[in-house]
Short mmCIF file of C-alpha atoms and ligand atoms in Angstrom, two decimals:
data_model
loop_
_atom_site.label_atom_id
_atom_site.label_comp_id
_atom_site.label_asym_id
_atom_site.label_seq_id
_atom_site.Cartn_x
_atom_site.Cartn_y
_atom_site.Cartn_z
CA MET Z 114 0.62 6.12 25.57
CA LEU Z 115 -0.10 2.30 25.33
CA PRO Z 116 -2.53 0.62 27.71
CA GLU Z 117 -0.66 -0.78 30.52
CA THR Z 118 -2.06 -4.06 29.67
CA LEU Z 119 -0.31 -4.33 26.42
CA SER Z 120 2.19 -7.12 26.83
CA ILE Z 121 3.10 -9.38 23.75
CA LYS Z 122 3.87 -12.99 24.09
CA VAL Z 123 7.31 -13.79 22.21
CA THR Z 124 8.01 -17.32 21.19
CA PRO Z 125 10.96 -17.50 19.10
CA THR Z 126 11.15 -20.19 16.41
CA ALA Z 127 13.63 -22.93 17.11
CA HIS Z 128 14.49 -23.34 13.35
CA SER Z 129 15.40 -19.96 11.50
CA ARG Z 130 15.03 -19.92 7.69
CA ILE Z 131 17.32 -16.91 7.05
CA GLY Z 132 20.33 -18.78 6.06
CA GLU Z 133 18.11 -20.30 2.94
CA VAL Z 134 17.49 -16.67 1.70
CA ASP Z 135 19.51 -15.25 -1.16
CA PHE Z 136 19.39 -11.87 -0.37
CA GLU Z 137 21.26 -10.62 -3.35
CA ASN Z 138 18.13 -11.61 -5.45
CA LEU Z 139 14.96 -10.92 -3.54
CA PRO Z 140 11.75 -11.43 -5.48
CA PHE Z 141 8.49 -9.39 -4.22
CA GLY Z 142 6.31 -11.10 -1.79
CA ARG Z 143 7.55 -14.82 -1.99
CA ILE Z 144 9.81 -14.99 0.73
CA PHE Z 145 8.40 -14.87 4.55
CA SER Z 146 10.42 -13.91 7.55
CA ASP Z 147 10.82 -16.18 10.60
CA HIS Z 148 7.80 -14.93 12.49
CA MET Z 149 4.40 -13.55 12.56
CA LEU Z 150 2.20 -11.78 14.99
CA VAL Z 151 -1.52 -12.86 15.77
CA MET Z 152 -3.99 -11.05 18.02
CA ASP Z 153 -7.54 -12.50 18.24
CA TYR Z 154 -10.38 -10.51 18.94
CA ARG Z 155 -13.23 -12.22 21.08
CA ASP Z 156 -15.77 -11.42 23.85
CA GLY Z 157 -15.80 -7.65 22.61
CA GLU Z 158 -12.09 -7.17 23.24
CA TRP Z 159 -8.53 -8.02 21.92
CA GLN Z 160 -6.88 -10.85 23.17
CA GLN Z 161 -2.79 -10.77 24.06
CA PRO Z 162 -0.81 -10.66 20.93
CA GLU Z 163 1.75 -13.39 20.50
CA ILE Z 164 4.73 -13.48 18.22
CA MET Z 165 5.51 -17.30 17.16
CA ALA Z 166 7.01 -18.91 14.21
CA PHE Z 167 5.60 -18.19 10.78
CA GLY Z 168 3.53 -21.02 9.60
CA ASN Z 169 -0.13 -21.84 8.89
CA LEU Z 170 -3.45 -20.67 10.42
CA SER Z 171 -5.99 -23.40 10.96
CA LEU Z 172 -9.47 -21.92 9.76
CA HIS Z 173 -13.24 -23.11 10.14
CA PRO Z 174 -14.49 -23.67 6.94
CA ALA Z 175 -17.25 -21.43 7.60
CA THR Z 176 -14.82 -18.60 8.65
CA SER Z 177 -17.16 -15.76 7.64
CA ALA Z 178 -14.43 -13.54 5.92
CA ILE Z 179 -13.90 -16.13 3.04
CA HIS Z 180 -17.80 -15.89 2.38
CA TYR Z 181 -18.82 -12.54 3.02
CA GLY Z 182 -15.58 -10.58 2.55
CA GLN Z 183 -14.86 -8.78 5.87
CA SER Z 184 -11.24 -8.69 5.39
CA ILE Z 185 -8.63 -5.75 5.28
CA PHE Z 186 -5.13 -4.89 5.03
CA GLU Z 187 -2.05 -2.58 5.24
CA GLY Z 188 1.36 -2.04 3.22
CA MET Z 189 4.47 -0.57 4.59
CA LYS Z 190 8.27 -0.83 4.67
CA ALA Z 191 11.01 -0.80 6.71
CA ASN Z 192 14.37 -0.14 5.35
CA LYS Z 193 18.07 -0.57 7.25
CA ALA Z 194 20.07 2.60 7.33
CA GLU Z 195 24.00 2.32 6.64
CA ASP Z 196 24.66 2.48 10.81
CA GLY Z 197 22.47 -0.55 10.94
CA GLU Z 198 19.25 1.29 12.68
CA ILE Z 199 16.17 0.26 10.90
CA LEU Z 200 13.43 2.77 9.93
CA ILE Z 201 9.74 2.06 9.50
CA PHE Z 202 8.16 4.72 7.04
CA ARG Z 203 4.98 6.61 8.48
CA PRO Z 204 3.48 3.67 10.30
CA ASP Z 205 0.93 6.22 11.97
CA MET Z 206 -0.41 6.89 8.55
CA ASN Z 207 -1.08 3.19 8.06
CA ALA Z 208 -2.42 2.85 11.45
CA HIS Z 209 -5.10 5.65 10.80
CA ARG Z 210 -5.98 4.29 7.56
CA PHE Z 211 -6.28 0.64 9.26
CA LYS Z 212 -8.78 2.17 11.52
CA GLU Z 213 -10.91 3.69 8.98
CA SER Z 214 -11.10 0.26 6.86
CA CYS Z 215 -12.13 -1.27 9.95
CA GLU Z 216 -14.80 1.28 10.52
CA ARG Z 217 -16.03 0.98 7.01
CA MET Z 218 -16.06 -2.72 7.02
CA CYS Z 219 -17.94 -2.82 10.55
CA MET Z 220 -14.75 -4.47 12.06
CA PRO Z 221 -13.46 -3.49 15.52
CA THR Z 222 -10.62 -1.06 15.56
CA ILE Z 223 -7.05 -1.25 16.85
CA PRO Z 224 -5.73 2.21 18.96
CA ASP Z 225 -3.03 3.75 16.73
CA ASP Z 226 -0.33 3.50 19.11
CA VAL Z 227 -1.12 -0.24 19.69
CA PHE Z 228 -1.06 -0.89 15.95
CA ILE Z 229 2.29 0.89 15.80
CA GLU Z 230 3.71 -0.86 18.54
CA LEU Z 231 2.64 -4.26 17.21
CA VAL Z 232 4.42 -3.39 13.82
CA ARG Z 233 7.64 -2.11 15.65
CA LYS Z 234 8.04 -5.34 17.65
CA ILE Z 235 7.47 -7.92 15.00
CA VAL Z 236 10.33 -5.74 12.95
CA GLU Z 237 12.53 -5.99 15.91
CA VAL Z 238 12.12 -9.76 16.31
CA ASP Z 239 12.87 -10.21 12.83
CA LYS Z 240 15.27 -7.36 12.32
CA ASN Z 241 18.01 -9.50 10.84
CA TRP Z 242 15.56 -10.10 7.74
CA VAL Z 243 15.68 -6.08 6.78
CA PRO Z 244 17.52 -6.14 3.84
CA SER Z 245 20.53 -3.86 3.44
CA LYS Z 246 20.98 -3.85 -0.44
CA GLU Z 247 20.13 -0.48 -2.03
CA GLY Z 248 16.50 -0.63 -3.03
CA ASP Z 249 15.37 -3.54 -1.08
CA SER Z 250 13.36 -3.27 2.05
CA LEU Z 251 11.16 -5.34 4.48
CA TYR Z 252 7.53 -5.37 3.61
CA ILE Z 253 5.09 -5.33 6.35
CA ARG Z 254 1.84 -6.76 5.77
CA PRO Z 255 -0.84 -6.27 8.90
CA TYR Z 256 -4.44 -7.74 8.18
CA MET Z 257 -7.35 -8.68 9.93
CA PHE Z 258 -10.46 -10.76 8.82
CA ALA Z 259 -13.60 -12.21 10.36
CA THR Z 260 -13.48 -15.61 11.99
CA ASP Z 261 -17.21 -16.28 13.11
CA ASP Z 262 -18.04 -19.93 11.86
CA PHE Z 263 -21.59 -18.79 11.15
CA ILE Z 264 -23.48 -18.74 7.66
CA GLY Z 265 -25.51 -15.79 7.79
CA ILE Z 266 -24.92 -12.22 6.87
CA LYS Z 267 -23.84 -9.90 9.78
CA PRO Z 268 -20.91 -8.67 11.41
CA SER Z 269 -18.44 -11.20 12.87
CA GLU Z 270 -18.21 -11.14 16.76
CA THR Z 271 -14.66 -12.49 16.34
CA TYR Z 272 -11.49 -11.67 14.32
CA LYS Z 273 -7.98 -12.24 13.72
CA PHE Z 274 -5.19 -9.94 13.30
CA VAL Z 275 -2.06 -11.19 11.64
CA ILE Z 276 1.26 -9.05 10.95
CA PHE Z 277 3.80 -11.23 8.80
CA THR Z 278 7.00 -9.47 6.86
CA CYS Z 279 8.63 -10.02 3.58
CA PRO Z 280 11.97 -9.04 2.71
CA VAL Z 281 11.32 -7.76 -1.07
CA GLY Z 282 13.13 -6.48 -4.11
CA ALA Z 283 11.69 -4.19 -6.78
CA TYR Z 284 7.89 -4.56 -7.57
CA TYR Z 285 8.50 -3.48 -11.20
CA SER Z 286 11.54 -4.17 -12.73
CA GLU Z 287 10.76 -1.68 -15.58
CA PRO Z 288 9.06 1.49 -16.25
CA VAL Z 289 5.17 0.90 -16.20
CA ASN Z 290 2.55 0.99 -19.35
CA VAL Z 291 -0.88 1.73 -18.24
CA LYS Z 292 -4.48 1.36 -19.85
CA ILE Z 293 -7.37 4.03 -19.12
CA GLU Z 294 -10.21 1.89 -18.33
CA GLU Z 295 -13.62 3.26 -19.79
CA PHE Z 296 -15.81 0.08 -19.00
CA TYR Z 297 -15.07 -1.32 -15.60
CA THR Z 298 -15.23 0.35 -12.59
CA ARG Z 299 -13.05 -0.04 -9.26
CA ALA Z 300 -14.82 2.02 -6.95
CA SER Z 301 -18.24 3.88 -6.94
CA ALA Z 302 -19.28 6.80 -4.70
CA GLY Z 303 -20.86 5.26 -1.51
CA GLY Z 304 -18.78 2.25 -1.82
CA VAL Z 305 -15.55 0.74 -0.28
CA GLY Z 306 -13.05 2.14 -2.71
CA ARG Z 307 -11.24 4.18 0.14
CA ALA Z 308 -10.96 1.08 2.33
CA LYS Z 309 -7.99 -1.38 1.95
CA THR Z 310 -10.35 -4.34 1.72
CA ALA Z 311 -9.98 -7.22 -0.02
CA GLY Z 312 -12.76 -7.43 -2.44
CA ASN Z 313 -11.64 -4.34 -4.30
CA TYR Z 314 -8.49 -6.26 -5.36
CA GLY Z 315 -10.56 -9.66 -6.24
CA ALA Z 316 -12.88 -7.63 -8.27
CA ALA Z 317 -10.16 -5.61 -10.26
CA LEU Z 318 -8.51 -8.88 -11.52
CA PHE Z 319 -10.37 -9.62 -14.31
CA PRO Z 320 -10.30 -6.17 -15.90
CA ALA Z 321 -6.59 -5.81 -15.21
CA LYS Z 322 -6.14 -9.15 -17.18
CA GLN Z 323 -7.89 -7.96 -20.47
CA GLY Z 324 -5.16 -4.90 -19.81
CA GLN Z 325 -2.26 -7.18 -19.67
CA LEU Z 326 -3.41 -8.98 -22.43
CA LYS Z 327 -2.67 -6.06 -24.48
CA GLY Z 328 0.50 -5.55 -22.90
CA PHE Z 329 -0.23 -3.28 -20.18
CA HIS Z 330 1.17 -3.68 -16.39
CA GLN Z 331 -1.82 -2.02 -15.00
CA LEU Z 332 -5.05 -0.11 -15.61
CA VAL Z 333 -5.77 3.54 -14.48
CA TRP Z 334 -9.61 3.61 -13.19
CA THR Z 335 -11.81 6.48 -14.27
CA ASP Z 336 -14.99 7.48 -12.23
CA SER Z 337 -17.71 4.78 -12.42
CA LYS Z 338 -20.18 7.49 -13.36
CA GLU Z 339 -19.21 8.81 -16.66
CA HIS Z 340 -15.67 7.35 -16.88
CA LYS Z 341 -14.21 10.87 -17.51
CA TYR Z 342 -12.21 11.34 -14.74
CA ILE Z 343 -8.98 9.61 -13.48
CA GLU Z 344 -8.85 8.21 -9.96
CA GLU Z 345 -5.95 5.75 -9.68
CA SER Z 346 -3.98 2.49 -10.74
CA GLY Z 347 -4.80 -0.76 -9.26
CA THR Z 348 -2.30 -0.62 -6.47
CA MET Z 349 -0.70 3.20 -6.83
CA ASN Z 350 -2.02 6.30 -6.85
CA ILE Z 351 -1.54 8.53 -9.95
CA VAL Z 352 0.30 11.77 -10.07
CA PHE Z 353 1.08 13.74 -13.52
CA VAL Z 354 3.33 16.82 -13.94
CA ILE Z 355 1.55 19.65 -16.27
CA ASN Z 356 3.61 22.82 -17.27
CA GLY Z 357 5.78 22.31 -13.77
CA VAL Z 358 2.34 21.91 -11.46
CA LEU Z 359 2.01 18.11 -9.72
CA VAL Z 360 -1.36 17.20 -10.64
CA THR Z 361 -3.23 14.18 -9.08
CA PRO Z 362 -7.11 13.44 -8.47
CA SER Z 363 -8.51 14.72 -5.52
CA GLU Z 364 -9.44 12.31 -2.85
CA GLU Z 365 -12.78 13.89 -1.70
CA THR Z 366 -14.87 11.40 -3.88
CA ASP Z 367 -13.75 8.62 -1.37
CA THR Z 368 -13.22 6.43 -4.39
CA ILE Z 369 -9.49 6.59 -4.20
CA LEU Z 370 -7.24 4.90 -1.76
CA ARG Z 371 -5.58 7.62 0.31
CA GLY Z 372 -1.85 6.43 -0.33
CA VAL Z 373 0.91 7.47 2.09
CA THR Z 374 3.31 7.40 -0.63
CA LYS Z 375 1.17 10.20 -2.55
CA ARG Z 376 0.72 12.20 0.46
CA SER Z 377 4.67 12.10 1.17
CA VAL Z 378 5.08 12.99 -2.43
CA ILE Z 379 2.65 15.90 -2.19
CA GLU Z 380 4.27 17.31 1.11
CA VAL Z 381 7.75 17.01 -0.24
CA ALA Z 382 6.73 19.11 -3.27
CA GLN Z 383 5.10 21.62 -1.33
CA SER Z 384 7.83 22.05 1.12
CA TRP Z 385 10.21 22.76 -1.77
CA GLY Z 386 7.80 25.30 -3.59
CA ILE Z 387 6.55 23.07 -6.21
CA PRO Z 388 2.93 23.68 -6.92
CA VAL Z 389 0.77 20.95 -6.45
CA GLU Z 390 -2.99 20.50 -7.73
CA GLU Z 391 -5.45 18.17 -5.95
CA ARG Z 392 -8.69 18.24 -8.24
CA LYS Z 393 -10.57 16.34 -10.58
CA VAL Z 394 -8.29 15.44 -13.44
CA SER Z 395 -10.20 14.47 -16.81
CA VAL Z 396 -8.92 11.90 -19.33
CA GLU Z 397 -9.43 14.45 -22.00
CA GLU Z 398 -6.95 16.86 -20.17
CA ILE Z 399 -4.17 14.51 -19.96
CA VAL Z 400 -4.60 13.15 -23.32
CA ASN Z 401 -4.32 16.64 -24.51
CA ALA Z 402 -1.49 17.43 -22.44
CA ILE Z 403 0.39 14.56 -23.66
CA LYS Z 404 -0.22 15.56 -27.37
CA ASP Z 405 0.57 19.10 -26.65
CA GLY Z 406 3.74 18.52 -24.85
CA SER Z 407 2.77 20.10 -21.73
CA LEU Z 408 2.65 16.92 -19.86
CA THR Z 409 6.31 15.96 -19.14
CA ASP Z 410 5.75 13.27 -16.52
CA ALA Z 411 3.31 10.67 -14.80
CA PHE Z 412 3.85 8.05 -12.12
CA GLY Z 413 2.59 5.96 -9.80
CA ALA Z 414 2.82 6.12 -6.30
CA GLY Z 415 2.33 3.19 -3.63
CA THR Z 416 4.42 1.57 -0.95
CA ALA Z 417 5.16 -1.54 -2.92
CA ALA Z 418 6.36 0.28 -6.34
CA THR Z 419 7.47 3.31 -4.63
CA ILE Z 420 7.61 5.91 -7.57
CA ALA Z 421 6.96 3.99 -10.73
CA PRO Z 422 7.59 6.05 -13.82
CA ILE Z 423 4.77 5.49 -16.43
CA VAL Z 424 6.19 5.55 -20.05
CA LYS Z 425 3.16 4.76 -22.20
CA ILE Z 426 -0.38 5.14 -21.74
CA GLY Z 427 -3.13 3.22 -23.43
CA PHE Z 428 -6.47 5.26 -24.59
CA ARG Z 429 -9.14 3.40 -26.80
CA ASP Z 430 -6.95 2.22 -29.67
CA GLU Z 431 -4.13 5.03 -29.25
CA VAL Z 432 -1.01 4.34 -27.27
CA LEU Z 433 0.54 7.61 -26.29
CA ASN Z 434 3.99 7.54 -25.32
CA LEU Z 435 5.33 9.78 -22.70
CA PRO Z 436 8.52 11.85 -22.58
CA PRO Z 437 11.83 9.92 -21.65
CA LEU Z 438 12.51 9.05 -18.23
CA GLU Z 439 15.85 11.41 -18.14
CA GLY Z 440 13.80 14.63 -18.46
CA ARG Z 441 11.89 13.87 -15.58
CA GLU Z 442 13.59 15.97 -12.80
CA ILE Z 443 10.93 16.55 -10.50
CA SER Z 444 10.03 12.86 -10.03
CA ILE Z 445 13.55 11.71 -9.84
CA LYS Z 446 14.38 14.31 -7.19
CA ILE Z 447 11.32 13.26 -5.01
CA LYS Z 448 12.28 9.71 -5.50
CA ASN Z 449 15.57 9.99 -4.31
CA TYR Z 450 15.02 12.30 -1.41
CA LEU Z 451 12.28 9.89 -0.15
CA ASP Z 452 14.80 6.90 -0.81
CA ASP Z 453 17.56 8.87 1.47
CA LEU Z 454 14.63 9.90 4.10
CA LYS Z 455 13.58 5.98 4.29
CA GLY Z 456 17.39 4.98 4.52
CA GLY Z 457 18.52 7.49 7.12
CA LYS Z 458 20.70 9.28 4.56
CA VAL Z 459 19.02 12.65 5.27
CA GLU Z 460 17.99 14.44 8.33
CA ASP Z 461 14.30 13.03 8.96
CA THR Z 462 12.61 16.91 9.30
CA HIS Z 463 9.39 15.75 9.01
CA GLY Z 464 9.66 13.04 11.81
CA TRP Z 465 8.34 10.73 9.29
CA CYS Z 466 10.43 7.51 10.40
CA LEU Z 467 9.75 5.38 13.31
CA HIS Z 468 13.05 3.95 14.77
CA VAL Z 469 12.81 0.38 15.67
C1 PLP V 583 -2.40 0.53 -0.98
C2 PLP V 583 -3.02 1.09 -2.50
C3 PLP V 583 -2.29 2.26 -2.88
C4 PLP V 583 -0.92 3.02 -2.16
O1 PLP V 583 -0.95 3.54 -0.96
P1 PLP V 583 0.32 3.42 -0.09
O2 PLP V 583 -0.22 4.05 1.18
O3 PLP V 583 1.14 4.54 -0.55
O4 PLP V 583 1.15 2.34 -0.28
C5 PLP V 583 -2.97 3.10 -3.68
N1 PLP V 583 -4.09 2.58 -4.54
C6 PLP V 583 -4.66 1.33 -3.78
C7 PLP V 583 -5.84 0.81 -4.49
C8 PLP V 583 -3.97 0.55 -2.92
O5 PLP V 583 -4.50 -0.50 -2.41
#
């Protein structure tokens, strides 16, 4: 139940920009819907959330998030079904993860039901921005950052929570090439790898750029201690199919982001009787499985990229080619099923979609 006091103030924009958008050719993350939701935290409590015209925020130069990194975010998608109904995919999972990120970063939490209602409401207000074209979605970006104007390291006493949305097309326009990273580290045990916190992504830019210069879209991170075990990719979890078994690195180390897409892939596979192993996955095992042909598929799983087939894996001086896309029945079947579910084309037996 929502607290009785949760009322959202809505001030509609006087100038919708929707007529300027080419919905036939949507890029990823460059077009912003008409409204945003802003909710401030001060005096030990959340203030009234407001939905207003999308526009600039005004910040004090000492805003502590910029200096000391108390900044977290989430990402999810809404889709339009053929009957015009709008569905948000598993926002409860994002609410839960957002709370975990808050706790790790010493930030105030938002109750799950409030988080979900705020997400639902901003999508409802900008429902005309949800694309209807197959494969396109409304990307939803909730985030929170520390706003104290204070130079000194301590948890901020004030915060800003914002949600904006973007109509988006595909994140990757082609199958991806990844490089196994054995020097740089994304996350280490005891660190913040499990939190969707801004610094994780800033720290990954330099290593990722080295990989891009060699022709790889993304890195595959390995464990920080020995660089022997596979963890995940930059914004996607990673899943392999070896001898018909779905194999993915276990989340127990707390160095891996707990992805909603990967969890959904696992749950769907299990419900269909496909064996799944969440365990340590060594680089050696993967390289050998590619070479002996037992690895038939590898893909990234994330909200932005959805299910992104991996076609090449760079390892040291070698580039290993993975089997052609046509033979990847398991991931194609799972991707199609999840797409249908998100688009309201199959019965939502798991109860995963929130109807706006
Ligand atoms: C967001 C993210 C993912 C994917 O999570 P989803 O919930 O599936 O979108 C995976 N890895 C990292 C590092 C991420 O930031």
